[in-house]
Coordinates of N, CA and C in Angstrom, one line a residue:
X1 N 116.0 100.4 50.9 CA 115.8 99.2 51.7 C 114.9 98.3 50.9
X2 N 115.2 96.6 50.8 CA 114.5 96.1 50.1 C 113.5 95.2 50.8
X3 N 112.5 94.5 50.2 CA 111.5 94.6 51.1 C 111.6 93.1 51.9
X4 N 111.2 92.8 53.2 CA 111.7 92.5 54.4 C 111.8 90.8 54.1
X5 N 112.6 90.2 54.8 CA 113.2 89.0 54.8 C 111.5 87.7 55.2
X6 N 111.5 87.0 53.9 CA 110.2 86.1 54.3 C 110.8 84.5 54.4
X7 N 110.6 84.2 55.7 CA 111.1 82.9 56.3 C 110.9 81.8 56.3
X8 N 109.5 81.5 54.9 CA 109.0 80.5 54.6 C 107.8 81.4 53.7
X9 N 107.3 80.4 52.8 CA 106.3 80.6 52.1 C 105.0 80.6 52.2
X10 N 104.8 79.7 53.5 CA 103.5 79.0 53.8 C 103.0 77.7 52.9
X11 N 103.8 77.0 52.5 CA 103.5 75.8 51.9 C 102.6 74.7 52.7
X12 N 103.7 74.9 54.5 CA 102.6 73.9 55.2 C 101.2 74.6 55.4
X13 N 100.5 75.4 54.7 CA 99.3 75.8 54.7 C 98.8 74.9 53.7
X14 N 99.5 75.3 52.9 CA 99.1 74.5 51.4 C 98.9 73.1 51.4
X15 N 99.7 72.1 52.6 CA 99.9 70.9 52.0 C 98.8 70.6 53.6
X16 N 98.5 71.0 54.1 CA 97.7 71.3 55.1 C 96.2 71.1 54.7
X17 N 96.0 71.9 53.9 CA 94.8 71.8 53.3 C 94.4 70.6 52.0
X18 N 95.5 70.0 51.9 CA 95.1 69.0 50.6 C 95.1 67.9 51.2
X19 N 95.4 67.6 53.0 CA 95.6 66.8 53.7 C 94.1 66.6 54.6
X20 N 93.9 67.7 54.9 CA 92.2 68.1 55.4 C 91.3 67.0 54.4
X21 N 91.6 67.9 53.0 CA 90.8 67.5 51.9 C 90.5 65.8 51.6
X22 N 92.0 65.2 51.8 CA 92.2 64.0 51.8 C 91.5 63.6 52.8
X23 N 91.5 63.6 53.8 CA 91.2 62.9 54.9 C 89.8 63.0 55.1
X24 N 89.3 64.4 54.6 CA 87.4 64.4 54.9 C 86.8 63.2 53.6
X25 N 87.4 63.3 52.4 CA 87.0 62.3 51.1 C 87.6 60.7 52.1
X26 N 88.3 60.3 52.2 CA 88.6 59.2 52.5 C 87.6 58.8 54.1
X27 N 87.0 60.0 54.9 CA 86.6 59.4 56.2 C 84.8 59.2 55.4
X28 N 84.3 60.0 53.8 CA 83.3 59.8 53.3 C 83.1 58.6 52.7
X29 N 84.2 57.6 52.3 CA 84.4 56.7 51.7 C 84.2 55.8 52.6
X30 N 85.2 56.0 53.9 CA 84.8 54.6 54.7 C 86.4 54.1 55.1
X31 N 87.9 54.5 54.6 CA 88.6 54.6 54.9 C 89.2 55.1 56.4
X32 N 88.7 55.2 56.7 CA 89.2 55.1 58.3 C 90.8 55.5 59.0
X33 N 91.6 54.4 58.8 CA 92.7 54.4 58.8 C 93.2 55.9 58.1
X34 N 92.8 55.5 56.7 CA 93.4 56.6 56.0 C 93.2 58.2 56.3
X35 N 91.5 58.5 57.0 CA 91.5 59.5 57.2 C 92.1 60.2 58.7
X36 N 92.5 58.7 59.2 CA 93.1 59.2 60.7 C 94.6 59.8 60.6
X37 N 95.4 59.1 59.7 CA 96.4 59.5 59.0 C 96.6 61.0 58.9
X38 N 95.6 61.2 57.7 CA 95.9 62.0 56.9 C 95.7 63.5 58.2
X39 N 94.7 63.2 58.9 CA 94.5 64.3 59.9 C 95.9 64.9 60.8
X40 N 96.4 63.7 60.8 CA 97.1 63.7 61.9 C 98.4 64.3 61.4
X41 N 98.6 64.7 59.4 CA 99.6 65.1 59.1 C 99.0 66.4 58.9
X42 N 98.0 67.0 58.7 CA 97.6 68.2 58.4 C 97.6 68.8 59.9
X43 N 97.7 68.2 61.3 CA 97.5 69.0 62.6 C 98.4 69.6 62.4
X44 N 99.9 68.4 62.0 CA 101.2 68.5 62.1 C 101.7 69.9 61.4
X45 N 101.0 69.9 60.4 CA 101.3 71.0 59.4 C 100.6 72.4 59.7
X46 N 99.4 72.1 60.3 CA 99.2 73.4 61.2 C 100.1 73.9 61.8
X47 N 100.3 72.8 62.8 CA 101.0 73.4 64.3 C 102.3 74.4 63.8
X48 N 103.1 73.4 62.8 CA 104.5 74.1 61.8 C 104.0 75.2 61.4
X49 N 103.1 75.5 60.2 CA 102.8 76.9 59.7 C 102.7 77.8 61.0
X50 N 101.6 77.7 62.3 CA 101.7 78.7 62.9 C 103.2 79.0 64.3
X51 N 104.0 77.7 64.0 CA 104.7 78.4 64.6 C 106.1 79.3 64.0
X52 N 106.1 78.7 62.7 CA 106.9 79.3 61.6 C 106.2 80.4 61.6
X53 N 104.7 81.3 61.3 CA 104.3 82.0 61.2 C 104.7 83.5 62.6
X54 N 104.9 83.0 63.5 CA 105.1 83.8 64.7 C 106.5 83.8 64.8
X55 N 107.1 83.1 64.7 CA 108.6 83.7 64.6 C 108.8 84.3 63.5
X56 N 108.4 84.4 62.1 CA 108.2 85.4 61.0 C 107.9 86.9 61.2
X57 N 106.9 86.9 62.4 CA 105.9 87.8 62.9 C 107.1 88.8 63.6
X58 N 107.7 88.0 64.6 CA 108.6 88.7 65.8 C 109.6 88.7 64.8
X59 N 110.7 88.4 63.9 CA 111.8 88.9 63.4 C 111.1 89.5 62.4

């Protein structure tokens, strides 16, 4: 048996965190807008990784 079916990579972890990163540099800068943005794509990418993460979990 080969070894078990993986349903994603975790990328939105990855792009999750370079969105964090963005958004804490840009809210130090004074960018605003931008850091509201960028937060608001990295929740998004949370939310996705951990719900992709738990149906990974159960199948």
């Amino acid at each position: 048996m080969g070894p078990p079916l993986q349903l994603f990579s975790g990328e939105f972890l990855e792009c999750a965190v370079v969105f964090l990163s963005l958004a804490l540099v840009a809210a130090f800068v004074g960018a605003r807008s931008v850091a509201g943005i960028s937060m608001e794509i990295a929740r998004v990418l949370v939310a996705r990784f951990l719900v992709l993460a738990t149906v990974s979990t159960v199948l």
